[in-house]
Protein backbone atom coordinates (compact mmCIF):
# COMPACT_ATOMS: atom_id res chain seq x y z
CA MET A 1 161.42 97.56 242.99
CA PRO A 2 161.63 93.92 243.39
CA HIS A 3 162.60 92.02 246.15
CA LEU A 4 166.33 90.11 246.83
CA PHE A 5 165.16 86.71 245.46
CA ASN A 6 163.14 83.95 244.64
CA LEU A 7 162.51 80.75 246.65
CA ASP A 8 160.77 77.60 245.21
CA GLU A 9 158.69 75.22 247.15
CA ASN A 10 161.56 72.47 247.38
CA THR A 11 164.01 74.75 248.08
CA SER A 12 161.96 76.33 250.73
CA SER A 13 161.69 72.56 252.05
CA ARG A 14 165.08 72.08 252.27
CA LEU A 15 166.17 75.34 254.00
CA ALA A 16 163.61 74.43 256.89
CA ALA A 17 164.71 70.80 257.31
CA ASP A 18 168.49 72.28 257.50
CA MET A 19 167.47 74.76 260.26
CA ASN A 20 165.50 71.70 262.13
CA GLU A 21 168.41 69.60 261.83
CA GLN A 22 171.66 71.58 261.97
CA GLY A 23 170.42 75.06 263.23
CA TYR A 24 170.72 77.07 260.34
CA ALA A 25 170.34 77.10 256.50
CA VAL A 26 172.04 78.61 253.43
CA LEU A 27 170.94 79.95 250.11
CA GLU A 28 173.95 80.25 248.08
CA ASN A 29 174.49 82.63 245.72
CA ALA A 30 170.80 83.80 246.08
CA LEU A 31 171.57 87.69 245.59
CA ALA A 32 172.38 88.70 241.86
CA PRO A 33 175.54 90.81 241.32
CA TYR A 34 173.50 93.86 240.77
CA VAL A 35 171.48 93.45 243.72
CA LEU A 36 174.32 93.12 246.22
CA GLU A 37 176.25 96.10 244.73
CA GLU A 38 172.98 98.12 244.93
CA LEU A 39 172.82 97.33 248.89
CA ARG A 40 176.79 98.18 249.12
CA ALA A 41 176.05 101.57 247.56
CA TYR A 42 173.21 102.21 249.76
CA VAL A 43 175.04 100.97 252.83
CA ASP A 44 178.15 103.07 251.84
CA ASP A 45 175.90 106.31 251.53
CA GLN A 46 174.68 105.90 255.06
CA ALA A 47 177.51 104.82 256.48
CA ALA A 48 179.14 108.31 255.53
CA ARG A 49 176.26 109.83 257.41
CA HIS A 50 177.26 108.21 260.36
CA ASN A 51 180.94 109.19 260.15
CA ASN A 52 181.59 105.45 259.33
CA GLN A 53 180.64 104.71 262.63
CA TYR A 54 178.28 102.14 263.82
CA PHE A 55 174.48 102.35 263.22
CA ALA A 56 171.54 100.39 263.03
CA TYR A 57 167.87 101.09 261.61
CA HIS A 58 165.21 98.95 262.91
CA GLY A 59 161.75 98.85 260.96
CA ASN A 60 160.64 100.27 257.61
CA ALA A 61 160.42 103.79 258.52
CA PRO A 62 164.24 104.59 258.30
CA LEU A 63 164.85 102.05 255.18
CA VAL A 64 161.91 104.04 253.03
CA GLY A 65 163.41 104.12 249.48
CA SER A 66 165.50 101.11 249.89
CA ARG A 67 165.53 97.68 248.21
CA LEU A 68 165.43 96.35 251.79
CA ALA A 69 162.23 98.59 252.71
CA ALA A 70 160.91 97.23 249.45
CA THR A 71 161.54 93.87 250.17
CA ALA A 72 159.94 93.76 253.63
CA VAL A 73 156.62 95.07 251.98
CA SER A 74 156.44 92.68 249.12
CA SER A 75 153.79 90.14 249.17
CA GLU A 76 155.68 87.53 247.57
CA PHE A 77 158.43 87.89 249.77
CA ARG A 78 156.05 87.72 252.80
CA GLN A 79 154.65 84.23 250.74
CA HIS A 80 157.92 82.89 250.78
CA LEU A 81 158.70 83.52 254.52
CA ALA A 82 155.35 82.17 255.51
CA ARG A 83 155.74 79.12 253.61
CA LEU A 84 159.35 78.43 255.37
CA HIS A 85 157.78 78.84 258.46
CA GLU A 86 154.90 76.64 257.90
CA GLN A 87 157.47 73.98 256.43
CA GLY A 88 159.79 74.24 259.61
CA GLN A 89 157.41 74.71 262.32
CA GLY A 90 153.93 72.93 261.17
CA HIS A 91 151.68 75.58 261.26
CA ALA A 92 151.26 79.07 259.85
CA ALA A 93 152.84 82.21 261.87
CA PRO A 94 150.58 84.06 264.09
CA SER A 95 151.50 87.29 262.41
CA ASP A 96 152.85 88.01 258.75
CA GLN A 97 154.68 91.10 259.70
CA VAL A 98 158.04 91.31 258.15
CA PHE A 99 160.38 93.26 260.64
CA PRO A 100 163.71 94.63 258.81
CA VAL A 101 166.83 95.67 260.32
CA LEU A 102 170.13 96.94 258.75
CA ARG A 103 172.99 96.94 261.04
CA CYS A 104 176.40 98.36 260.17
CA VAL A 105 179.56 97.39 262.50
CA GLN A 106 182.62 99.81 261.98
CA GLY A 107 184.73 101.85 264.03
CA HIS A 108 185.64 101.11 267.50
CA SER A 109 182.35 102.40 268.38
CA GLY A 110 181.35 98.83 266.72
CA LEU A 111 183.24 96.87 269.24
CA LYS A 112 180.51 97.65 272.05
CA GLU A 113 178.17 95.81 269.94
CA SER A 114 179.82 92.40 269.57
CA ASN A 115 179.34 89.60 271.67
CA ALA A 116 175.61 90.62 272.45
CA PHE A 117 173.86 87.47 272.70
CA HIS A 118 169.95 87.50 272.29
CA PHE A 119 167.21 85.79 271.30
CA ASP A 120 165.30 87.01 268.69
CA ALA A 121 161.81 88.48 269.17
CA THR A 122 160.38 86.53 266.17
CA LEU A 123 160.80 82.62 265.35
CA LEU A 124 162.24 83.10 262.02
CA THR A 125 165.39 85.20 261.00
CA MET A 126 166.73 85.63 257.60
CA LEU A 127 170.18 87.21 257.43
CA VAL A 128 171.61 88.93 254.36
CA PRO A 129 175.39 89.73 254.64
CA ILE A 130 176.43 92.92 252.69
CA PHE A 131 179.78 93.84 253.89
CA ILE A 132 181.92 91.15 255.39
CA PRO A 133 185.50 91.61 256.18
CA GLU A 134 187.71 89.02 254.41
CA GLN A 135 191.06 89.34 256.13
CA GLY A 136 192.29 89.51 259.45
CA LYS A 137 190.95 87.60 262.70
CA ASP A 138 188.31 89.73 263.76
CA ARG A 139 185.56 89.39 260.86
CA GLY A 140 182.43 89.38 262.89
CA ASP A 141 181.37 86.13 262.39
CA LEU A 142 177.98 84.83 263.74
CA VAL A 143 178.16 82.81 266.82
CA LEU A 144 175.09 80.72 267.33
CA PHE A 145 173.76 78.11 269.90
CA PRO A 146 171.17 76.80 267.66
CA ASN A 147 167.51 75.91 268.48
CA LEU A 148 168.58 76.08 272.33
CA ARG A 149 164.87 76.42 273.62
CA ARG A 150 161.39 75.74 272.35
CA VAL A 151 158.84 78.56 271.93
CA ARG A 152 157.56 79.62 275.30
CA GLY A 153 153.82 79.60 275.56
CA SER A 154 154.02 82.49 278.20
CA VAL A 155 155.00 85.81 276.95
CA LEU A 156 156.03 86.50 280.69
CA PHE A 157 158.22 83.67 280.79
CA ASN A 158 159.93 84.83 277.28
CA ALA A 159 160.85 88.24 278.72
CA VAL A 160 162.28 86.97 282.10
CA GLU A 161 164.37 84.22 279.93
CA LYS A 162 165.55 87.16 277.80
CA VAL A 163 166.44 89.44 280.68
CA VAL A 164 168.47 86.51 282.07
CA TYR A 165 170.84 85.68 278.79
CA GLN A 166 170.89 89.23 277.35
CA ASN A 167 172.10 91.29 280.69
CA PRO A 168 175.76 92.49 280.37
CA LEU A 169 177.20 90.27 282.92
CA CYS A 170 176.02 87.39 281.38
CA ARG A 171 177.05 88.42 277.90
CA ARG A 172 180.62 89.30 279.16
CA LEU A 173 180.73 85.38 280.89
CA MET A 174 179.67 83.96 277.75
CA GLY A 175 182.11 85.53 275.78
CA TRP A 176 184.90 84.66 277.96
CA CYS A 177 184.05 81.24 278.17
CA ILE A 178 183.98 81.20 274.29
CA GLU A 179 187.35 82.58 274.56
CA ARG A 180 188.60 79.81 276.32
CA GLY A 181 186.62 76.89 274.74
CA TRP A 182 184.56 75.69 277.68
CA LEU A 183 181.50 77.01 275.26
CA LYS A 184 181.66 75.77 271.96
CA PRO A 185 178.98 77.58 269.70
CA LEU A 186 178.40 77.24 266.19
CA LEU A 187 180.36 79.59 263.89
CA LEU A 188 179.05 80.57 260.60
CA ARG A 189 181.56 82.73 258.28
CA MET A 190 179.24 84.30 256.04
CA LYS A 191 179.50 85.25 252.41
CA PRO A 192 178.26 88.05 250.79
CA GLY A 193 175.39 87.12 248.10
CA ASN A 194 174.80 83.93 250.23
CA VAL A 195 171.44 84.19 252.40
CA TYR A 196 171.20 82.46 255.72
CA PHE A 197 168.30 81.49 257.65
CA PHE A 198 167.92 80.28 261.34
CA TRP A 199 165.26 79.96 263.98
CA GLY A 200 165.97 83.34 265.89
CA TYR A 201 163.68 83.13 268.82
CA ARG A 202 164.84 79.48 269.61
CA SER A 203 168.55 80.32 269.00
CA LEU A 204 171.16 82.47 271.41
CA HIS A 205 173.37 84.50 268.82
CA ALA A 206 175.75 87.02 268.40
CA ASN A 207 178.29 88.48 266.25
CA GLN A 208 181.49 88.19 267.04
CA PRO A 209 184.35 91.47 267.21
CA CYS A 210 184.66 92.92 263.97
CA ASP A 211 188.32 94.88 263.16
CA PRO A 212 187.55 98.67 263.64
CA ALA A 213 189.45 99.24 260.28
CA HIS A 214 186.84 97.08 258.61
CA ARG A 215 183.02 97.21 257.90
CA ARG A 216 180.38 94.55 258.68
CA ALA A 217 176.78 95.21 257.29
CA THR A 218 173.89 93.07 257.53
CA ALA A 219 170.23 92.99 256.74
CA LEU A 220 168.17 91.00 258.84
CA PHE A 221 164.18 90.12 258.01
CA HIS A 222 162.54 89.30 260.83
CA TYR A 223 159.30 87.22 260.79
CA GLY A 224 156.63 85.21 262.75
CA ASP A 225 156.42 86.39 266.36
CA PRO A 226 154.99 83.85 268.37
CA HIS A 227 153.71 86.51 270.91
CA ALA A 228 152.13 88.62 268.43
CA GLY A 229 150.07 91.71 269.77
CA SER A 230 151.39 91.24 273.23
CA LEU A 231 152.25 94.19 275.14
CA THR A 232 155.44 93.13 276.33
CA THR A 233 156.64 91.98 272.79
CA ARG A 234 155.59 95.79 271.87
CA MET A 235 157.63 96.97 274.77
CA ILE A 236 160.75 94.87 273.91
CA LEU A 237 160.35 96.33 270.10
CA ARG A 238 160.40 99.79 271.30
CA LEU A 239 163.42 98.91 273.77
CA ASN A 240 165.54 97.53 270.70
CA GLN A 241 164.64 100.72 268.84
CA HIS A 242 165.81 102.81 271.91
CA ARG A 243 169.17 101.01 272.33
CA ALA A 244 169.79 101.48 268.56
CA ARG A 245 169.42 105.03 268.60
CA ARG A 246 171.34 105.50 271.87
CA ALA A 247 174.22 103.34 270.07
CA VAL A 248 174.20 105.78 267.04
CA ALA A 249 173.97 108.77 269.09
CA ARG A 250 177.21 107.62 270.89
CA SER A 251 178.99 106.86 268.08
CA LYS A 252 178.18 110.14 266.67
CA ARG A 253 179.81 112.06 269.97
CA GLN A 254 182.85 109.57 269.88
CA ALA A 255 183.52 110.61 266.50
CA SER A 256 183.10 114.34 266.96
């Protein structure tokens, strides 16, 4: 199974420059229509298994057999991300591991997953919108404070910083300030078929609320962990996976 798209050196250079200068980059019409339809069919099938409530898959294991899993282990895809990382950061990534995630925000349980501001564990984030509501106010748009911080030299300092920004009180406060216009993040209205890139480790980001009557599904590919191999990073990863499983379990209870 082929991966999602091809990326030549010149386009990669442009994407890296855009991420550094404006905080994000867009590869328009990156997905062939049949690829997008395949991804949508996969999400439809998985959503039905979760009673059309929120779910998230972290890592290759729950995605086995899908194009997303095949992309994550593709050597050519890893080369694309490696080149993009080096062009944007000036050095190779400490690790070439790609960590895929599929998030599907739908139903009333999905409202709890909005405005969950966070920094990613890996430097480079590639976001593939699969389903994005086209109508209404609450479309689940990406909210971004781009390139807010540098790569931290200390993994412990990075962990403490994440705890400060990612605790529920801080998240609620930020959402409240954004609603009143006191904080003005970058707002990305995503279009399925396009692919978006940003420095997820450096950028505080979240998705806005999504109308429970509609579905917002995105695939993410995380690459370039600056603290690869550290115990703290592994603990954060396990915590994220645990939270995803807990959110899915909560959605199932609410739907039953």
